[in-house]
């Protein structure tokens, strides 16, 4: 019997006169995509375990506008952004955590120009902080000695320079971190960024996610670690394309930690 997850909404806390430490921005993928929902749950389990006071916007959360902006519809992006900013400013939100680098990048870098000024943190950075503050502890457990390769999400790595937080968490699992030939500043996109997630690829010789999966497979990993729901989908599809799903799993950093701790 799984213990029930505690996920308060901003509206509930606000009505009770409480202000949470952080707003957890779930994002479209984390709310609606069946695979990404598992990442959301894993992260919430860790937040509950660490007694982090957090809340979600629930039905008041709308898309950040990243896909609209990246595909060229600036008008729609600004409408979506302004709606979200009004909601968050009404709740006096100061700090936001998100498991999606697309939401992270947009909230952090695009929202200030429209009146939305928040401290925005990616979940790998937040988990690293929880570890440093001894609010969670991580033992290798079932991942001890496993070969794990980490795929850098474009909007986390090259766009925002966050490379070490996810790697540090993998090392904390006593796992063997093996790097792909394209990593960190030279990372290769999974093929889903810039709203490509929502359309068929253009004609070419090879899909980007297949190229990236081949690079991952060269490291002979047991686990491909991701830190983005889009990357997770693209790498999972790549592993299926290579018929390796029986031997290689694609997991988010939050899932690795939640599973290591048996949350």
PDB file of C-alpha atoms in Angstrom, residues 87-216:
ATOM      1  CA  UNK A  87      -1.610  34.159 -10.669  1.00  0.00           C
ATOM      2  CA  UNK A  88       1.847  33.768  -9.137  1.00  0.00           C
ATOM      3  CA  UNK A  89       2.189  37.414  -8.148  1.00  0.00           C
ATOM      4  CA  UNK A  90      -1.217  37.258  -6.453  1.00  0.00           C
ATOM      5  CA  UNK A  91       0.146  34.386  -4.326  1.00  0.00           C
ATOM      6  CA  UNK A  92       3.387  36.313  -3.723  1.00  0.00           C
ATOM      7  CA  UNK A  93       5.475  33.457  -5.105  1.00  0.00           C
ATOM      8  CA  UNK A  94       9.211  33.911  -4.489  1.00  0.00           C
ATOM      9  CA  UNK A  95      10.803  30.588  -5.384  1.00  0.00           C
ATOM     10  CA  UNK A  96       9.836  28.035  -8.044  1.00  0.00           C
ATOM     11  CA  UNK A  97      11.158  24.495  -8.603  1.00  0.00           C
ATOM     12  CA  UNK A  98      10.404  22.574 -11.770  1.00  0.00           C
ATOM     13  CA  UNK A  99      11.344  19.155 -13.150  1.00  0.00           C
ATOM     14  CA  UNK A 100      11.235  20.434 -16.738  1.00  0.00           C
ATOM     15  CA  UNK A 101      14.201  22.400 -18.163  1.00  0.00           C
ATOM     16  CA  UNK A 102      11.890  24.064 -20.698  1.00  0.00           C
ATOM     17  CA  UNK A 103       9.710  25.486 -17.919  1.00  0.00           C
ATOM     18  CA  UNK A 104      12.881  26.268 -15.930  1.00  0.00           C
ATOM     19  CA  UNK A 105      14.457  28.254 -18.771  1.00  0.00           C
ATOM     20  CA  UNK A 106      11.266  30.128 -19.657  1.00  0.00           C
ATOM     21  CA  UNK A 107      10.315  31.036 -16.073  1.00  0.00           C
ATOM     22  CA  UNK A 108      13.908  32.018 -15.247  1.00  0.00           C
ATOM     23  CA  UNK A 109      14.897  33.933 -18.358  1.00  0.00           C
ATOM     24  CA  UNK A 110      11.733  35.054 -20.193  1.00  0.00           C
ATOM     25  CA  UNK A 111       9.327  35.893 -17.340  1.00  0.00           C
ATOM     26  CA  UNK A 112      11.307  38.754 -15.707  1.00  0.00           C
ATOM     27  CA  UNK A 113      10.777  40.890 -18.836  1.00  0.00           C
ATOM     28  CA  UNK A 114       7.014  40.528 -18.363  1.00  0.00           C
ATOM     29  CA  UNK A 115       6.954  41.298 -14.632  1.00  0.00           C
ATOM     30  CA  UNK A 116       7.519  37.805 -13.243  1.00  0.00           C
ATOM     31  CA  UNK A 117      10.599  37.907 -11.018  1.00  0.00           C
ATOM     32  CA  UNK A 118      11.217  34.659  -9.152  1.00  0.00           C
ATOM     33  CA  UNK A 119      14.088  32.519  -7.982  1.00  0.00           C
ATOM     34  CA  UNK A 120      13.792  29.555 -10.354  1.00  0.00           C
ATOM     35  CA  UNK A 121      15.525  26.266  -9.572  1.00  0.00           C
ATOM     36  CA  UNK A 122      15.693  23.022 -11.544  1.00  0.00           C
ATOM     37  CA  UNK A 123      14.876  19.921  -9.516  1.00  0.00           C
ATOM     38  CA  UNK A 124      18.412  18.535  -9.847  1.00  0.00           C
ATOM     39  CA  UNK A 125      19.770  21.734  -8.251  1.00  0.00           C
ATOM     40  CA  UNK A 126      17.143  21.568  -5.512  1.00  0.00           C
ATOM     41  CA  UNK A 127      17.870  17.887  -4.773  1.00  0.00           C
ATOM     42  CA  UNK A 128      21.587  18.684  -4.551  1.00  0.00           C
ATOM     43  CA  UNK A 129      20.753  21.469  -2.058  1.00  0.00           C
ATOM     44  CA  UNK A 130      18.553  19.120   0.004  1.00  0.00           C
ATOM     45  CA  UNK A 131      21.486  16.699   0.181  1.00  0.00           C
ATOM     46  CA  UNK A 132      23.930  19.422   1.215  1.00  0.00           C
ATOM     47  CA  UNK A 133      21.523  20.623   3.914  1.00  0.00           C
ATOM     48  CA  UNK A 134      21.150  16.994   5.112  1.00  0.00           C
ATOM     49  CA  UNK A 135      17.389  17.136   4.524  1.00  0.00           C
ATOM     50  CA  UNK A 136      17.669  13.947   2.491  1.00  0.00           C
ATOM     51  CA  UNK A 137      20.325  11.262   2.512  1.00  0.00           C
ATOM     52  CA  UNK A 138      21.217   9.114  -0.466  1.00  0.00           C
ATOM     53  CA  UNK A 139      22.784   5.689  -0.353  1.00  0.00           C
ATOM     54  CA  UNK A 140      23.709   3.745  -3.472  1.00  0.00           C
ATOM     55  CA  UNK A 141      21.292   0.938  -2.697  1.00  0.00           C
ATOM     56  CA  UNK A 142      20.138  -0.778  -5.863  1.00  0.00           C
ATOM     57  CA  UNK A 143      22.212   1.525  -8.101  1.00  0.00           C
ATOM     58  CA  UNK A 144      25.585   0.804  -6.490  1.00  0.00           C
ATOM     59  CA  UNK A 145      28.161   0.076  -9.179  1.00  0.00           C
ATOM     60  CA  UNK A 146      25.667   0.414 -12.028  1.00  0.00           C
ATOM     61  CA  UNK A 147      26.874   2.044 -15.252  1.00  0.00           C
ATOM     62  CA  UNK A 148      24.862   5.223 -15.713  1.00  0.00           C
ATOM     63  CA  UNK A 149      25.306   7.736 -18.534  1.00  0.00           C
ATOM     64  CA  UNK A 150      23.749  11.186 -18.203  1.00  0.00           C
ATOM     65  CA  UNK A 151      22.142  13.025 -21.117  1.00  0.00           C
ATOM     66  CA  UNK A 152      22.418  16.815 -20.728  1.00  0.00           C
ATOM     67  CA  UNK A 153      19.105  18.556 -21.521  1.00  0.00           C
ATOM     68  CA  UNK A 154      19.802  21.549 -23.798  1.00  0.00           C
ATOM     69  CA  UNK A 155      17.850  24.030 -21.678  1.00  0.00           C
ATOM     70  CA  UNK A 156      19.530  22.876 -18.480  1.00  0.00           C
ATOM     71  CA  UNK A 157      23.082  22.499 -19.772  1.00  0.00           C
ATOM     72  CA  UNK A 158      24.070  24.703 -22.660  1.00  0.00           C
ATOM     73  CA  UNK A 159      21.336  27.308 -22.108  1.00  0.00           C
ATOM     74  CA  UNK A 160      21.798  27.680 -18.339  1.00  0.00           C
ATOM     75  CA  UNK A 161      25.154  26.123 -17.502  1.00  0.00           C
ATOM     76  CA  UNK A 162      23.843  23.522 -15.057  1.00  0.00           C
ATOM     77  CA  UNK A 163      26.084  20.483 -15.544  1.00  0.00           C
ATOM     78  CA  UNK A 164      27.312  19.416 -12.131  1.00  0.00           C
ATOM     79  CA  UNK A 165      24.150  19.076 -10.023  1.00  0.00           C
ATOM     80  CA  UNK A 166      22.750  16.004 -11.848  1.00  0.00           C
ATOM     81  CA  UNK A 167      26.181  14.366 -12.073  1.00  0.00           C
ATOM     82  CA  UNK A 168      26.851  14.894  -8.397  1.00  0.00           C
ATOM     83  CA  UNK A 169      23.563  13.175  -7.567  1.00  0.00           C
ATOM     84  CA  UNK A 170      24.471  10.184  -9.770  1.00  0.00           C
ATOM     85  CA  UNK A 171      27.852   9.882  -8.039  1.00  0.00           C
ATOM     86  CA  UNK A 172      26.096   9.972  -4.658  1.00  0.00           C
ATOM     87  CA  UNK A 173      24.300   6.762  -5.704  1.00  0.00           C
ATOM     88  CA  UNK A 174      27.732   5.056  -5.771  1.00  0.00           C
ATOM     89  CA  UNK A 175      27.081   4.463  -9.460  1.00  0.00           C
ATOM     90  CA  UNK A 176      29.690   4.528 -12.213  1.00  0.00           C
ATOM     91  CA  UNK A 177      29.069   7.681 -14.240  1.00  0.00           C
ATOM     92  CA  UNK A 178      30.135   7.111 -17.849  1.00  0.00           C
ATOM     93  CA  UNK A 179      30.147  10.111 -20.201  1.00  0.00           C
ATOM     94  CA  UNK A 180      29.025  10.117 -23.820  1.00  0.00           C
ATOM     95  CA  UNK A 181      31.377  11.567 -26.447  1.00  0.00           C
ATOM     96  CA  UNK A 182      29.039  14.598 -26.685  1.00  0.00           C
ATOM     97  CA  UNK A 183      28.442  15.849 -23.158  1.00  0.00           C
ATOM     98  CA  UNK A 184      28.279  19.039 -21.136  1.00  0.00           C
ATOM     99  CA  UNK A 185      29.056  22.074 -23.373  1.00  0.00           C
ATOM    100  CA  UNK A 186      29.307  19.756 -26.379  1.00  0.00           C
ATOM    101  CA  UNK A 187      26.047  17.981 -25.537  1.00  0.00           C
ATOM    102  CA  UNK A 188      23.730  16.834 -28.308  1.00  0.00           C
ATOM    103  CA  UNK A 189      20.005  17.603 -28.338  1.00  0.00           C
ATOM    104  CA  UNK A 190      17.554  14.700 -27.846  1.00  0.00           C
ATOM    105  CA  UNK A 191      15.593  16.058 -30.807  1.00  0.00           C
ATOM    106  CA  UNK A 192      12.553  17.410 -28.925  1.00  0.00           C
ATOM    107  CA  UNK A 193      13.543  21.000 -28.145  1.00  0.00           C
ATOM    108  CA  UNK A 194      12.218  24.118 -29.858  1.00  0.00           C
ATOM    109  CA  UNK A 195       8.683  22.651 -30.022  1.00  0.00           C
ATOM    110  CA  UNK A 196       9.962  19.752 -32.179  1.00  0.00           C
ATOM    111  CA  UNK A 197       8.328  17.472 -29.596  1.00  0.00           C
ATOM    112  CA  UNK A 198       4.942  18.241 -31.112  1.00  0.00           C
ATOM    113  CA  UNK A 199       5.609  17.628 -34.792  1.00  0.00           C
ATOM    114  CA  UNK A 200       7.043  15.009 -37.097  1.00  0.00           C
ATOM    115  CA  UNK A 201      10.739  15.410 -37.968  1.00  0.00           C
ATOM    116  CA  UNK A 202      11.744  16.875 -41.320  1.00  0.00           C
ATOM    117  CA  UNK A 203      13.105  14.521 -43.935  1.00  0.00           C
ATOM    118  CA  UNK A 204      16.716  13.515 -43.382  1.00  0.00           C
ATOM    119  CA  UNK A 205      19.007  10.532 -43.009  1.00  0.00           C
ATOM    120  CA  UNK A 206      18.486   9.887 -39.313  1.00  0.00           C
ATOM    121  CA  UNK A 207      16.353  11.167 -36.445  1.00  0.00           C
ATOM    122  CA  UNK A 208      18.272  13.161 -33.839  1.00  0.00           C
ATOM    123  CA  UNK A 209      17.082  10.947 -30.982  1.00  0.00           C
ATOM    124  CA  UNK A 210      18.475   7.850 -32.735  1.00  0.00           C
ATOM    125  CA  UNK A 211      21.879   9.533 -33.122  1.00  0.00           C
ATOM    126  CA  UNK A 212      21.829  10.513 -29.443  1.00  0.00           C
ATOM    127  CA  UNK A 213      20.718   7.060 -28.313  1.00  0.00           C
ATOM    128  CA  UNK A 214      23.566   5.494 -30.303  1.00  0.00           C
ATOM    129  CA  UNK A 215      26.002   7.752 -28.451  1.00  0.00           C
ATOM    130  CA  UNK A 216      24.473   6.625 -25.157  1.00  0.00           C
TER     131      UNK A 216
END
